[in-house]
C-alpha positions as a printed NumPy array, in Angstrom:
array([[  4.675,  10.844,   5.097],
       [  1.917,  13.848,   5.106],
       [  0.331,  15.45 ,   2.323],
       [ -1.888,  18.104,   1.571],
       [ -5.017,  16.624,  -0.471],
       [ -4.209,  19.235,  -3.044],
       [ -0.641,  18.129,  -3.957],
       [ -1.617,  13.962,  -3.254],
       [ -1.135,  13.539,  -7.327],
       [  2.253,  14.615,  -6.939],
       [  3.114,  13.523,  -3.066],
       [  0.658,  11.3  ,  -1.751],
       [  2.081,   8.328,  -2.372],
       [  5.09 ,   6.438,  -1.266],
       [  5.968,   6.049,  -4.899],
       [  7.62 ,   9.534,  -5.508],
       [ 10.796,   9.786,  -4.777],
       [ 11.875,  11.876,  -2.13 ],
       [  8.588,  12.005,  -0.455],
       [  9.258,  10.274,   2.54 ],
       [ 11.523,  12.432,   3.484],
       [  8.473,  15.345,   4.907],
       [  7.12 ,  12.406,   7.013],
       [  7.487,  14.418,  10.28 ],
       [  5.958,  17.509,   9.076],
       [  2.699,  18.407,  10.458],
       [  2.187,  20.98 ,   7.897],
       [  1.949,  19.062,   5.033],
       [ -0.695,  16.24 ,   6.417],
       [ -3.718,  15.318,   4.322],
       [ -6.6  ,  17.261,   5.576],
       [ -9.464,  15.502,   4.764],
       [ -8.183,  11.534,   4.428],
       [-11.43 ,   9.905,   5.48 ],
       [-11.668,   6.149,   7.099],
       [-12.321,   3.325,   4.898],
       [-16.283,   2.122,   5.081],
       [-15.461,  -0.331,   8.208],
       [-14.207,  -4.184,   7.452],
       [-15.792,  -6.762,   9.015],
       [-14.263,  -9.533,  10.423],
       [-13.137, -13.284,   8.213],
       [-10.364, -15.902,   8.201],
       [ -7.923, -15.434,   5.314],
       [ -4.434, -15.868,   5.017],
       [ -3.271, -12.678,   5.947],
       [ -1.042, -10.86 ,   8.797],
       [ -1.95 , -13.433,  11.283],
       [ -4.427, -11.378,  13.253],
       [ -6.729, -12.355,  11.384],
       [ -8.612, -11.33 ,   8.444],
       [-11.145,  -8.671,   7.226],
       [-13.93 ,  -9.862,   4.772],
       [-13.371,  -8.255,   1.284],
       [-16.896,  -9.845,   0.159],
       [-16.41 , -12.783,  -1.88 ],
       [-13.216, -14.43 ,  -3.482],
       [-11.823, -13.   ,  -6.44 ],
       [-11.348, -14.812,  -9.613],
       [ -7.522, -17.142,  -9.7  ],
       [ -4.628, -14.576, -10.808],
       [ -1.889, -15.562, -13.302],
       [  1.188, -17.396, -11.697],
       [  3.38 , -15.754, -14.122],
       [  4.794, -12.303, -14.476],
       [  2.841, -10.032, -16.111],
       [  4.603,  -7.402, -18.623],
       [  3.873,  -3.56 , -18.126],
       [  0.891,  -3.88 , -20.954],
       [ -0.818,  -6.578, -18.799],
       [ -0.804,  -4.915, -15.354],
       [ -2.071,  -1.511, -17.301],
       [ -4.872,  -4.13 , -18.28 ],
       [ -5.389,  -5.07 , -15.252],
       [ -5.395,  -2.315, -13.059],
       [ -8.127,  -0.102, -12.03 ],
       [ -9.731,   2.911, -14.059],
       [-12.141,   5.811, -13.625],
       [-15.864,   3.933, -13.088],
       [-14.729,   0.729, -11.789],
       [-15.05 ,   1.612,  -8.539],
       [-18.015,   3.749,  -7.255],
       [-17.331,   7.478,  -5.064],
       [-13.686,   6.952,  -6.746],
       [-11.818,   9.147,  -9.032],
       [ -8.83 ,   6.714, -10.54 ],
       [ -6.028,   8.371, -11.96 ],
       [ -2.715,   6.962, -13.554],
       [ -0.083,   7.78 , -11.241],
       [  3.158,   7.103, -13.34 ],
       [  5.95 ,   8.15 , -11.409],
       [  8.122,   5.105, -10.861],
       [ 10.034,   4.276,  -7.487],
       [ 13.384,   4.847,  -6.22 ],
       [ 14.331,   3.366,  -3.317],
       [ 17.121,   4.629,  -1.268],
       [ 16.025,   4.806,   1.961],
       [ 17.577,   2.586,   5.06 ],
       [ 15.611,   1.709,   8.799],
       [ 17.462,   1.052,  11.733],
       [ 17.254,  -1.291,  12.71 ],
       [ 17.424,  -3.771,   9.802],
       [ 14.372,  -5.58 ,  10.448],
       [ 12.338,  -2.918,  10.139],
       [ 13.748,  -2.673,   6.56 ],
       [ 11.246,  -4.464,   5.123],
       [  8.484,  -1.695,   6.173],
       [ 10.331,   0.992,   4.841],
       [ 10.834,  -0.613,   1.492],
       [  7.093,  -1.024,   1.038],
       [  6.541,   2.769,   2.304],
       [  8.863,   3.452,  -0.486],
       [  6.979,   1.579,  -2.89 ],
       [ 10.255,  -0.133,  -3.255],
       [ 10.254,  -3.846,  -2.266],
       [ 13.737,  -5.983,  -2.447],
       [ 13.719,  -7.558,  -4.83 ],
       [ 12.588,  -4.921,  -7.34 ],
       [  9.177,  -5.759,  -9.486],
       [ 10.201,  -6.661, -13.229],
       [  6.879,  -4.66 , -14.182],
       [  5.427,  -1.862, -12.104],
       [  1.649,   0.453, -12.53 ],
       [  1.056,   3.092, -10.121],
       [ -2.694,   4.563,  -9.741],
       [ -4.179,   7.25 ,  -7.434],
       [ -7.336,   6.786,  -6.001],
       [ -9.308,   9.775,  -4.698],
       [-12.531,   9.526,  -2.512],
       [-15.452,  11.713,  -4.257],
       [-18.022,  11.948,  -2.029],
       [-19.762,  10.36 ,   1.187],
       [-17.073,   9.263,   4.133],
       [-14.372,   8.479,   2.075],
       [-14.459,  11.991,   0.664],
       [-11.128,  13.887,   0.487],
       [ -9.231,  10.8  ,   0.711],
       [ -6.136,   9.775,  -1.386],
       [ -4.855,   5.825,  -1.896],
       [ -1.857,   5.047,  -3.733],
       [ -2.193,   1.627,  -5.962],
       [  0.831,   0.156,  -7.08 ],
       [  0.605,  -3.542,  -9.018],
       [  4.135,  -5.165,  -9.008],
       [  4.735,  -7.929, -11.235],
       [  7.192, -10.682,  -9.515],
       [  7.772, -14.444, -10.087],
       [  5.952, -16.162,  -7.761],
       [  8.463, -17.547,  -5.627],
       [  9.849, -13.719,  -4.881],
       [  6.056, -12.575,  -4.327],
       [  5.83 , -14.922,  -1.914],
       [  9.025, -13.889,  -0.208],
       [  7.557,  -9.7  ,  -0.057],
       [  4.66 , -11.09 ,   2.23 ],
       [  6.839, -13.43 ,   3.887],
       [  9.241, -10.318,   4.532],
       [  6.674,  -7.963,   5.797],
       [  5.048, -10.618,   8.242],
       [  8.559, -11.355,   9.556],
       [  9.315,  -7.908,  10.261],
       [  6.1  ,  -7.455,  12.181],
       [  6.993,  -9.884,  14.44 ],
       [  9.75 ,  -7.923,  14.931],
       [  9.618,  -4.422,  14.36 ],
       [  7.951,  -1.811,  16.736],
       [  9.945,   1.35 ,  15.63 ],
       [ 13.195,   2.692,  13.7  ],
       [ 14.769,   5.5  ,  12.603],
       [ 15.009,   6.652,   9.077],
       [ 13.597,   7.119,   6.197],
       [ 11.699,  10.309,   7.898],
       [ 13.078,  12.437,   9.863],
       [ 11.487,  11.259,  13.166],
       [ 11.209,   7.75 ,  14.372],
       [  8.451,   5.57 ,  13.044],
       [  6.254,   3.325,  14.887],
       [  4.955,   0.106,  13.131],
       [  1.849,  -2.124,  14.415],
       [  0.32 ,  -4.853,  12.6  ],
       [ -3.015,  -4.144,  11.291],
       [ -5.735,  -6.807,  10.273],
       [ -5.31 ,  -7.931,   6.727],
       [ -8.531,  -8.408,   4.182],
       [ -9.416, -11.123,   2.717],
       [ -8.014, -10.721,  -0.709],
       [ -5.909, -12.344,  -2.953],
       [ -3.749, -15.634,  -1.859],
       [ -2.206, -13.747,   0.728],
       [ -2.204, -10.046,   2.456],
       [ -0.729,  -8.42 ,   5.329],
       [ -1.693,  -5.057,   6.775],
       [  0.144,  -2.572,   8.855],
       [  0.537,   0.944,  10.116],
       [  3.38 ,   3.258,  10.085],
       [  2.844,   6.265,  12.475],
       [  5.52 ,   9.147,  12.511],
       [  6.259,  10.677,  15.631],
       [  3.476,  13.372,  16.412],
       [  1.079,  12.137,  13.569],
       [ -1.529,   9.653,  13.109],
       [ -0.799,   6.627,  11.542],
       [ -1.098,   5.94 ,   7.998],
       [ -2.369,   2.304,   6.484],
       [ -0.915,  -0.056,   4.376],
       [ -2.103,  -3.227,   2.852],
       [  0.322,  -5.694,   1.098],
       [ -1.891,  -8.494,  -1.281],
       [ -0.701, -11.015,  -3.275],
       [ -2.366, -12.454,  -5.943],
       [ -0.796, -15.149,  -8.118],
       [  2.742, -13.762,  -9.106],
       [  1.726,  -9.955,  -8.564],
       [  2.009,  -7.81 ,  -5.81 ],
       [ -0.026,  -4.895,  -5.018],
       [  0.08 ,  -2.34 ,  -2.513],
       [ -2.383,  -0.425,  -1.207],
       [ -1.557,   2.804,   0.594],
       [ -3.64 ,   5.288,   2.185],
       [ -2.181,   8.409,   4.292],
       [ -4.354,   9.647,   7.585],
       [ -5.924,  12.855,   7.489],
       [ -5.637,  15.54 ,  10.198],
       [ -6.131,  14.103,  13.562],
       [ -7.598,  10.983,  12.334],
       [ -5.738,   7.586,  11.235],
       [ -6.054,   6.283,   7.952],
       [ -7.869,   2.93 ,   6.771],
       [ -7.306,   1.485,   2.977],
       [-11.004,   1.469,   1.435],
       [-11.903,  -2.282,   1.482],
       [-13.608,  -1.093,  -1.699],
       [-10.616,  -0.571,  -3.409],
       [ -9.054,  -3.573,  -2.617],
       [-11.534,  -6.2  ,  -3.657],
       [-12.448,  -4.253,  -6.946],
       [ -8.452,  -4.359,  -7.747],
       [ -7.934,  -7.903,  -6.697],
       [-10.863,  -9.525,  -8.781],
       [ -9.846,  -7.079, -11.817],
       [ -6.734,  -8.494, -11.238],
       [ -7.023, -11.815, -11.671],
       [-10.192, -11.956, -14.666]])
């Protein structure tokens, strides 16, 4: 998917419906998505190639599901996180989008903001870069409360398709290539990947799990450049998460 910086509260994220479908078109990229400050590298229990350090271990989540009211509670705001403009981003997500071949379905779903199963409670922020490097860049939070035992199965999903996905068709209207990506060191568990459309750079996603909630991070590339997810982001969500 590409976005112009200007319509990103509307388009920028996977979580409007209908998006995905401008993935191929190089006229609406984001044209200034910077890269994240750098990630340096840990041991966590992420993707499997390894880990990035997201500075220090966050506080233990809740094992339950959290309602709507909870995850509001819990999910980032304007001032938590410094060079950051937080906005609610309330559009909820409708998945209806199918890869080819199957095992890439699991990718798509999460581009989609649409896991299988469905979250029982969903928030959806929008993140935009203010100033310094990460100026001009837009990352799409969504928090999706699960029971544990079907959190565990997104991650478990998403690594499993790694193994086994490279590239599919649909969803956009040109193919999609998808690489594993090293995952932070957040949360109990987190996987990382790109998703490049043909003739684009790629854009970034980070999957974390943190107790019974889910929460994607998703940040598109600007022009000419791939994208990163801020590091930043993630560690300030993940330890709001779970205090």
């Amino acid at each position: 998917m590409r976005i112009r910086v200007t319509a990103a509260a509307l388009c920028a994220a996977v979580l409007v419906a209908g998006c995905g479908g401008g993935g191929g078109d190089s006229d609406a990229k984001a044209t200034d998505s910077a890269a994240a400050q750098g990630s340096s590298s840990g041991s966590g229990s992420g993707s499997g190639s390894g880990s990035a350090s997201a500075s220090g271990a966050a506080p233990e989540a809740p094992a339950k599901p959290l309602g709507e009211a909870q995850l509001k509670s819990a999910a980032l705001v304007g001032g938590d996180v410094d060079g950051y403009q937080i906005t609610d981003f309330p559009v909820k997500p409708d998945g209806d989008s199918t890869a080819r071949p199957a095992d890439c379905q699991p990718l798509e779903n999460m581009r989609t903001a649409s896991p299988d199963p469905g979250p029982q409670a969903f928030v959806g922020l929008l993140a935009f870069g203010g100033a310094g490097p990460t100026a001009g860049s837009a990352t799409t939070i969504g928090l999706m409360a699960y029971d544990r035992s079907d959190a565990e199965g997104i991650l478990d999903g998403l690594r499993t398709a790694l193994k086994k996905c490279t590239a599919y068709e649909g969803g956009v209207p040109a193919r999609t290539t998808a690489k594993a990506a090293t995952a932070p060191d957040a949360g109990d568990e987190a996987v990382a990947f790109g998703l490049e459309t043909q003739g684009d750079s790629a854009d970034a996603f980070v999957v974390v799990r943190s107790g019974a909630t889910v929460v994607l991070f998703y940040t598109a590339a600007g022009t000419g450049s791939a994208a990163e997810v801020p590091v930043e982001l993630v560690t300030a969500q993940i330890r709001k998460l779970g205090a």
